[in-house]
């Protein structure tokens, strides 16, 4: 595969190590990680290489992203070819997973996609499975930093359906699907890693 398909997302590159530090604490030693909205594939390549006993299944709606994912991961044995996954659909291409991971997706998508992702996670996760989000979130209706408020404004200017989500809303949607909050990790640049478990 041609490496020219690789996209380089600077934010993904910057936050990979910080997220990996949390993943080292929480991921199971074996199983399948379903990454929803894998973007450039830089996360998939970085994380899967650190967990050679986990099967990594990256997904993304965008064809250019899937090409990039496959290019970044072409030499990593435990990464499967990228699949197209529409979070709002009830027909996911993966029927079961031990972890569903989504970094920097639900604020750059309609809230229906976020709800669909949570519902899908509730459907495919194993009995001890976990749903992991990374990104900016409001807490109790308030932004956690002025930079996040500006980011939210810029997102909504691009698309009124986008925006930084409130952790209370995410948590309520997770609760409906039988997922309970396990941990919230403060991350660099006013982001959070949020973990829900079955």
XYZ file of N, CA and C in Angstrom:
594
model
N 0.842 -1.199 0.000
C 0.000 0.000 0.000
C 0.878 1.251 0.000
N 0.426 2.241 -0.659
C 1.193 3.476 -0.816
C 1.116 4.321 0.457
N 2.270 4.649 1.023
C 2.296 5.486 2.234
C 1.781 6.895 1.956
N 1.667 7.281 0.674
C 1.195 8.626 0.353
C -0.247 8.859 0.819
N -0.971 7.798 1.119
C -2.342 7.952 1.604
C -2.376 8.409 3.062
N -1.238 8.406 3.748
C -1.240 8.741 5.174
C -1.539 10.223 5.393
N -2.556 10.481 6.187
C -2.867 11.837 6.629
C -2.155 12.078 7.952
N -1.802 13.332 8.198
C -1.114 13.684 9.439
C -1.939 14.732 10.169
N -2.581 14.323 11.271
C -3.378 15.239 12.078
C -2.533 15.649 13.284
N -2.083 16.903 13.346
C -1.187 17.325 14.435
C -1.745 17.072 15.833
N -3.043 17.304 16.042
C -3.620 17.092 17.372
C -3.557 15.617 17.752
N -3.790 14.747 16.769
C -3.720 13.305 17.032
C -2.308 12.920 17.434
N -1.332 13.478 16.732
C 0.066 13.192 17.044
C 0.400 13.671 18.463
N -0.103 14.856 18.814
C 0.224 15.451 20.118
C -0.366 14.669 21.282
N -1.582 14.155 21.124
C -2.242 13.568 22.291
C -2.067 12.056 22.404
N -1.378 11.439 21.453
C -1.273 9.975 21.436
C -0.643 9.417 22.705
N 0.450 10.003 23.143
C 1.149 9.450 24.317
C 0.337 9.630 25.592
N -0.345 10.765 25.725
C -1.153 10.999 26.928
C -2.303 10.000 27.010
N -2.953 9.739 25.877
C -4.044 8.763 25.872
C -3.493 7.366 26.145
N -2.348 7.053 25.546
C -1.748 5.737 25.737
C -1.457 5.468 27.208
N -1.047 6.481 27.940
C -0.779 6.324 29.374
C -2.025 5.828 30.108
N -3.197 6.387 29.769
C -4.448 5.937 30.387
C -4.809 4.540 29.901
N -4.663 4.290 28.608
C -5.026 2.979 28.064
C -4.203 1.864 28.710
N -2.956 2.149 29.034
C -2.113 1.137 29.688
C -2.695 0.732 31.042
N -3.429 1.626 31.675
C -4.022 1.338 32.982
C -5.310 0.529 32.872
N -6.028 0.664 31.745
C -7.405 0.149 31.728
C -7.683 -0.938 30.696
N -6.919 -1.020 29.617
C -7.266 -1.992 28.588
C -7.003 -3.423 29.056
N -7.830 -4.356 28.611
C -7.579 -5.761 28.944
C -6.323 -6.257 28.232
N -5.788 -7.374 28.698
C -4.565 -7.902 28.076
C -4.852 -8.533 26.727
N -6.082 -9.041 26.562
C -6.468 -9.651 25.287
C -7.885 -9.230 24.930
N -8.236 -9.388 23.663
C -9.579 -9.047 23.223
C -9.545 -8.180 21.976
N -10.689 -7.589 21.683
C -10.847 -6.764 20.484
C -11.198 -5.343 20.866
N -10.457 -4.385 20.298
C -10.755 -2.968 20.459
C -11.368 -2.469 19.159
N -12.574 -1.946 19.240
C -13.253 -1.337 18.101
C -13.086 0.171 18.214
N -12.320 0.754 17.303
C -12.115 2.202 17.320
C -13.075 2.844 16.332
N -13.959 3.692 16.836
C -14.980 4.343 16.017
C -14.530 5.765 15.699
N -14.516 6.098 14.411
C -14.044 7.416 13.998
C -12.541 7.527 14.146
N -11.819 6.571 13.549
C -10.367 6.475 13.761
C -9.571 7.540 13.018
N -10.223 8.336 12.189
C -9.556 9.486 11.583
C -8.381 9.113 10.708
N -7.243 9.697 11.008
C -6.044 9.482 10.185
C -5.468 8.077 10.347
N -5.735 7.436 11.484
C -5.142 6.139 11.774
C -3.895 6.217 12.637
N -3.474 7.436 12.969
C -2.272 7.591 13.796
C -2.473 7.005 15.193
N -3.669 7.180 15.756
C -3.947 6.571 17.059
C -3.911 5.054 16.959
N -4.591 4.508 15.962
C -4.642 3.050 15.811
C -3.229 2.472 15.713
N -2.389 3.102 14.918
C -1.016 2.610 14.753
C -0.247 2.687 16.065
N -0.383 3.799 16.760
C 0.365 4.025 18.001
C -0.102 3.082 19.105
N -1.415 2.969 19.259
C -1.952 2.173 20.360
C -1.807 0.677 20.093
N -2.131 0.246 18.889
C -2.076 -1.188 18.586
C -0.656 -1.720 18.722
N 0.325 -0.915 18.338
C 1.721 -1.354 18.471
C 2.096 -1.558 19.936
N 1.433 -0.813 20.829
C 1.732 -0.932 22.260
C 1.007 -2.106 22.912
N 0.007 -2.660 22.216
C -0.783 -3.771 22.759
C -0.836 -4.902 21.734
N 0.265 -5.594 21.517
C 0.315 -6.592 20.440
C -0.634 -7.767 20.626
N -1.143 -7.984 21.853
C -2.061 -9.101 22.087
C -3.529 -8.712 21.944
N -3.787 -7.443 21.634
C -5.147 -6.994 21.363
C -5.369 -6.901 19.855
N -6.541 -7.310 19.397
C -6.922 -7.107 17.997
C -7.529 -5.715 17.883
N -7.024 -4.938 16.950
C -7.496 -3.552 16.791
C -8.307 -3.446 15.510
N -9.562 -3.022 15.644
C -10.426 -2.848 14.472
C -10.781 -1.368 14.309
N -10.043 -0.646 13.453
C -10.370 0.759 13.218
C -11.528 0.896 12.232
N -12.330 1.944 12.431
C -13.426 2.245 11.515
C -13.491 3.751 11.280
N -14.042 4.113 10.134
C -14.304 5.522 9.846
C -15.264 5.610 8.669
N -16.101 6.623 8.677
C -17.053 6.820 7.581
C -16.379 7.319 6.308
N -15.290 8.085 6.467
C -14.671 8.753 5.319
C -13.714 7.810 4.582
N -13.923 7.614 3.267
C -13.016 6.743 2.502
C -11.554 7.173 2.569
N -11.299 8.496 2.537
C -9.910 8.969 2.602
C -9.280 8.632 3.950
N -10.083 8.664 4.998
C -9.574 8.291 6.316
C -9.243 6.802 6.354
N -10.099 5.983 5.775
C -9.830 4.541 5.793
C -8.546 4.209 5.024
N -8.312 4.895 3.919
C -7.054 4.707 3.191
C -5.865 5.095 4.061
N -6.010 6.206 4.785
C -4.937 6.671 5.657
C -4.697 5.696 6.802
N -5.777 5.208 7.403
C -5.654 4.237 8.496
C -4.863 3.017 8.029
N -5.267 2.474 6.882
C -4.602 1.270 6.382
C -3.142 1.531 6.039
N -2.849 2.732 5.565
C -1.461 3.067 5.239
C -0.608 3.182 6.503
N -1.140 3.835 7.534
C -0.401 3.961 8.795
C -0.180 2.604 9.464
N -1.144 1.696 9.291
C -1.128 0.438 10.053
C -0.667 -0.762 9.234
N -0.187 -0.538 8.055
C 0.082 -1.653 7.131
C 1.086 -2.667 7.681
N 2.003 -2.268 8.548
C 3.017 -3.191 9.066
C 2.740 -3.641 10.496
N 1.538 -3.378 10.990
C 1.199 -3.730 12.368
C 0.255 -4.930 12.324
N 0.735 -6.072 12.776
C 0.042 -7.347 12.548
C -1.318 -7.432 13.217
N -1.512 -6.741 14.339
C -2.768 -6.897 15.083
C -3.809 -5.838 14.733
N -3.612 -5.111 13.624
C -4.617 -4.149 13.163
C -5.311 -4.706 11.925
N -6.623 -4.809 12.012
C -7.412 -5.278 10.876
C -7.619 -4.130 9.879
N -7.918 -4.437 8.622
C -8.225 -3.381 7.653
C -9.386 -2.518 8.137
N -9.300 -1.225 7.866
C -10.324 -0.286 8.322
C -11.665 -0.586 7.653
N -12.734 -0.458 8.446
C -14.092 -0.675 7.953
C -14.880 0.627 7.997
N -15.901 0.700 7.156
C -16.837 1.817 7.209
C -17.864 1.537 8.296
N -18.037 2.499 9.211
C -19.027 2.349 10.268
C -19.774 3.660 10.428
N -21.085 3.592 10.271
C -21.963 4.733 10.515
C -22.533 4.564 11.915
N -22.123 5.426 12.824
C -22.528 5.273 14.228
C -24.037 5.343 14.401
N -24.737 6.033 13.492
C -26.185 6.179 13.638
C -26.944 4.948 13.162
N -26.253 4.023 12.499
C -26.903 2.832 11.960
C -26.958 1.723 13.013
N -27.997 0.910 12.958
C -28.075 -0.240 13.856
C -27.318 -1.432 13.280
N -26.870 -1.321 12.029
C -26.130 -2.408 11.376
C -24.642 -2.079 11.376
N -23.967 -2.426 12.449
C -22.522 -2.205 12.530
C -21.795 -3.391 11.899
N -20.618 -3.152 11.315
C -19.884 -4.242 10.681
C -19.146 -5.148 11.664
N -19.207 -4.826 12.944
C -18.570 -5.625 13.990
C -19.642 -6.002 15.008
N -19.782 -7.280 15.269
C -20.868 -7.749 16.135
C -20.489 -7.786 17.607
N -19.182 -7.850 17.892
C -18.760 -7.976 19.294
C -17.396 -7.335 19.482
N -17.190 -6.724 20.657
C -15.904 -6.112 21.000
C -15.783 -6.072 22.512
N -14.545 -6.013 22.976
C -14.287 -5.886 24.409
C -14.127 -4.434 24.830
N -13.730 -3.591 23.877
C -13.559 -2.160 24.117
C -14.056 -1.407 22.887
N -14.810 -0.350 23.109
C -15.133 0.605 22.043
C -14.441 1.908 22.415
N -13.600 2.383 21.511
C -12.807 3.591 21.744
C -13.178 4.641 20.713
N -13.420 5.855 21.173
C -13.716 6.957 20.260
C -13.022 8.222 20.749
N -12.062 8.675 19.985
C -11.301 9.876 20.348
C -11.654 11.015 19.391
N -12.004 12.146 19.971
C -12.255 13.351 19.166
C -13.263 13.126 18.056
N -14.371 12.463 18.387
C -15.399 12.266 17.370
C -16.719 12.941 17.683
N -17.237 12.739 18.912
C -18.644 13.103 19.108
C -18.891 14.608 19.100
N -17.848 15.425 19.210
C -18.065 16.873 19.087
C -17.962 17.334 17.625
N -17.395 16.496 16.759
C -17.279 16.841 15.338
C -18.226 15.941 14.557
N -19.434 15.808 15.071
C -20.481 14.991 14.465
C -21.801 15.421 15.099
N -22.917 15.173 14.431
C -24.203 15.456 15.064
C -24.364 14.641 16.343
N -25.146 15.180 17.289
C -25.364 14.474 18.546
C -25.986 13.103 18.294
N -26.761 12.967 17.209
C -27.347 11.663 16.872
C -26.259 10.618 16.663
N -25.115 11.043 16.128
C -24.009 10.102 15.949
C -23.442 9.685 17.300
N -23.357 10.641 18.234
C -22.894 10.308 19.577
C -23.838 9.336 20.273
N -25.137 9.602 20.146
C -26.125 8.700 20.745
C -26.058 7.321 20.093
N -25.883 7.300 18.768
C -25.780 6.037 18.048
C -24.541 5.253 18.459
N -23.454 5.990 18.702
C -22.219 5.332 19.129
C -22.429 4.660 20.497
N -23.063 5.379 21.405
C -23.300 4.827 22.743
C -24.247 3.627 22.667
N -25.301 3.753 21.880
C -26.249 2.646 21.716
C -25.550 1.436 21.094
N -24.727 1.674 20.065
C -24.000 0.584 19.427
C -23.018 -0.079 20.372
N -22.357 0.734 21.198
C -21.428 0.174 22.190
C -22.174 -0.725 23.163
N -23.335 -0.278 23.612
C -24.133 -1.100 24.512
C -24.509 -2.433 23.877
N -24.645 -2.420 22.560
C -25.054 -3.625 21.832
C -23.896 -4.596 21.613
N -22.702 -4.080 21.289
C -21.601 -4.968 20.867
C -20.629 -5.317 21.992
N -20.639 -4.561 23.085
C -19.640 -4.808 24.123
C -19.897 -6.107 24.872
N -18.810 -6.763 25.212
C -18.877 -7.969 26.034
C -19.326 -7.605 27.444
N -19.602 -8.625 28.260
C -20.176 -8.390 29.592
C -19.274 -7.551 30.494
N -17.977 -7.612 30.271
C -17.044 -6.796 31.061
C -16.446 -5.682 30.210
N -17.116 -5.344 29.108
C -16.568 -4.385 28.155
C -16.602 -2.949 28.638
N -15.870 -2.098 27.928
C -15.836 -0.683 28.289
C -15.895 0.211 27.057
N -16.517 1.356 27.238
C -16.602 2.415 26.233
C -15.712 3.552 26.702
N -14.777 3.965 25.849
C -13.811 5.002 26.213
C -13.932 6.174 25.249
N -14.177 7.344 25.800
C -14.192 8.581 25.020
C -12.971 9.425 25.384
N -12.424 10.109 24.374
C -11.412 11.135 24.633
C -11.824 12.396 23.892
N -11.678 13.541 24.545
C -11.955 14.814 23.886
C -12.359 15.868 24.895
N -12.810 17.029 24.398
C -13.295 18.083 25.284
C -14.748 17.815 25.671
N -15.094 18.115 26.900
C -16.473 17.955 27.370
C -16.833 19.111 28.281
N -18.121 19.480 28.285
C -18.646 20.340 29.341
C -18.903 19.468 30.572
N -18.888 20.100 31.735
C -19.247 19.408 32.967
C -20.313 20.236 33.676
N -21.451 19.594 33.941
C -22.597 20.270 34.576
C -22.998 21.518 33.784
N -22.957 21.400 32.459
C -23.408 22.482 31.588
C -22.411 23.590 31.351
N -21.224 23.476 31.915
C -20.239 24.556 31.793
C -18.962 24.038 31.132
N -18.367 24.902 30.312
C -17.074 24.558 29.735
C -16.016 24.513 30.829
N -15.037 23.636 30.664
C -13.989 23.493 31.673
C -12.849 24.479 31.468
N -12.854 25.180 30.324
C -11.807 26.168 30.046
C -12.301 27.121 28.963
N -11.792 28.336 28.989
C -12.181 29.330 27.988
C -11.815 28.856 26.582
N -10.697 28.133 26.468
C -10.295 27.632 25.145
C -11.319 26.638 24.599
N -11.929 25.844 25.476
C -12.967 24.908 25.032
C -14.223 25.651 24.588
N -14.552 26.751 25.271
C -15.712 27.558 24.873
C -15.492 28.142 23.476
N -14.275 28.632 23.224
C -13.975 29.180 21.885
C -14.027 28.072 20.833
N -13.510 26.912 21.185
C -13.528 25.773 20.268
C -14.971 25.382 19.951
N -15.817 25.354 20.962
C -17.227 25.024 20.777
C -17.890 26.012 19.816
N -17.604 27.279 19.995
C -18.169 28.305 19.117
C -17.718 28.097 17.670
N -16.441 27.775 17.490
C -15.922 27.576 16.134
C -16.525 26.329 15.491
N -16.735 25.276 16.295
C -17.361 24.063 15.761
C -18.780 24.347 15.291
N -19.553 25.050 16.111
C -20.947 25.330 15.779
C -21.057 26.290 14.600
N -20.027 27.110 14.390
C -20.019 27.987 13.218
C -19.819 27.163 11.937
N -19.052 26.088 12.035
C -18.850 25.204 10.880
C -20.091 24.380 10.580
N -20.741 23.899 11.657
C -21.937 23.075 11.522
C -22.727 23.178 12.820
N -23.957 23.688 12.769
C -24.739 23.866 13.998
C -25.011 22.566 14.748
N -24.856 21.425 14.068
C -25.080 20.134 14.722
C -23.864 19.641 15.490
N -22.728 20.324 15.321
C -21.515 19.950 16.030
C -21.452 20.696 17.357
N -20.493 20.334 18.197
C -20.278 21.075 19.430
C -19.780 20.197 20.558
N -19.122 20.830 21.517
C -18.625 20.132 22.704
C -19.817 19.623 23.508
N -19.807 18.337 23.842
C -20.942 17.700 24.517
C -20.804 17.796 26.033
N -21.956 17.775 26.696
C -21.978 17.819 28.156
C -21.865 16.397 28.695
N -20.962 16.207 29.642
C -20.736 14.880 30.200
C -22.001 14.322 30.862
N -22.864 15.195 31.367
C -24.122 14.719 31.953
C -24.995 14.064 30.891
N -25.051 14.656 29.702
C -25.857 14.100 28.616
C -25.274 12.771 28.133
N -23.940 12.729 28.015
C -23.276 11.497 27.599
C -23.535 10.400 28.623
N -23.408 10.751 29.894
C -23.600 9.782 30.963
C -25.018 9.244 31.019
N -26.010 10.107 30.793
C -27.403 9.670 30.802
C -27.672 8.709 29.642
N -27.120 9.033 28.453
C -27.284 8.139 27.311
C -26.603 6.798 27.572
N -25.461 6.832 28.220
C -24.752 5.594 28.548
C -25.556 4.763 29.547
N -26.140 5.426 30.543
C -26.912 4.724 31.566
C -28.084 3.972 30.935
N -28.735 4.607 29.966
C -29.867 3.974 29.276
C -29.434 2.676 28.602
N -28.177 2.640 28.143
C -27.667 1.445 27.452
C -26.967 0.461 28.386
N -27.125 0.665 29.688
C -26.557 -0.271 30.651
C -25.082 -0.065 30.917
N -24.584 1.150 30.637
C -23.166 1.466 30.855
C -23.057 2.449 32.011
N -22.133 2.195 32.922
C -21.982 3.077 34.086
C -20.596 3.741 34.062
N -20.548 4.946 34.573
C -19.283 5.681 34.609
C -18.297 4.981 35.528
N -17.098 4.732 35.019
C -16.048 4.100 35.821
C -14.956 5.083 36.220
N -14.596 5.994 35.302
C -13.492 6.914 35.613
C -13.502 8.098 34.654
N -13.031 9.230 35.171
C -12.787 10.413 34.343
C -11.348 10.839 34.587
N -10.550 10.864 33.541
C -9.144 11.244 33.640
C -8.950 12.634 33.036
N -8.392 13.541 33.822
C -8.035 14.861 33.305
C -6.832 14.703 32.374
N -6.921 15.333 31.202
C -5.885 15.193 30.184
C -5.316 16.558 29.820
N -4.163 16.587 29.136
C -3.614 17.864 28.688
C -4.588 18.613 27.768
N -4.395 19.906 27.664
C -5.166 20.778 26.764
C -6.666 20.739 27.071
N -7.010 20.592 28.360
C -8.399 20.663 28.823
C -9.298 19.591 28.215
N -8.729 18.439 27.927
C -9.498 17.296 27.451
C -9.713 16.306 28.584
N -10.589 15.348 28.343
C -10.868 14.290 29.313
C -10.821 12.939 28.618
N -10.430 11.911 29.346
C -10.671 10.527 28.935
C -11.723 9.986 29.887
N -12.850 9.554 29.322
C -14.008 9.142 30.109
C -14.286 7.675 29.819
N -14.430 6.883 30.877
C -14.564 5.435 30.726
C -15.879 4.963 31.341
N -16.672 4.275 30.518
C -17.906 3.646 30.966
C -17.758 2.142 30.866
N -18.349 1.413 31.810
C -18.257 -0.035 31.785
C -19.626 -0.686 31.870
N -19.699 -1.915 31.407
C -20.956 -2.682 31.500
C -21.202 -3.131 32.933
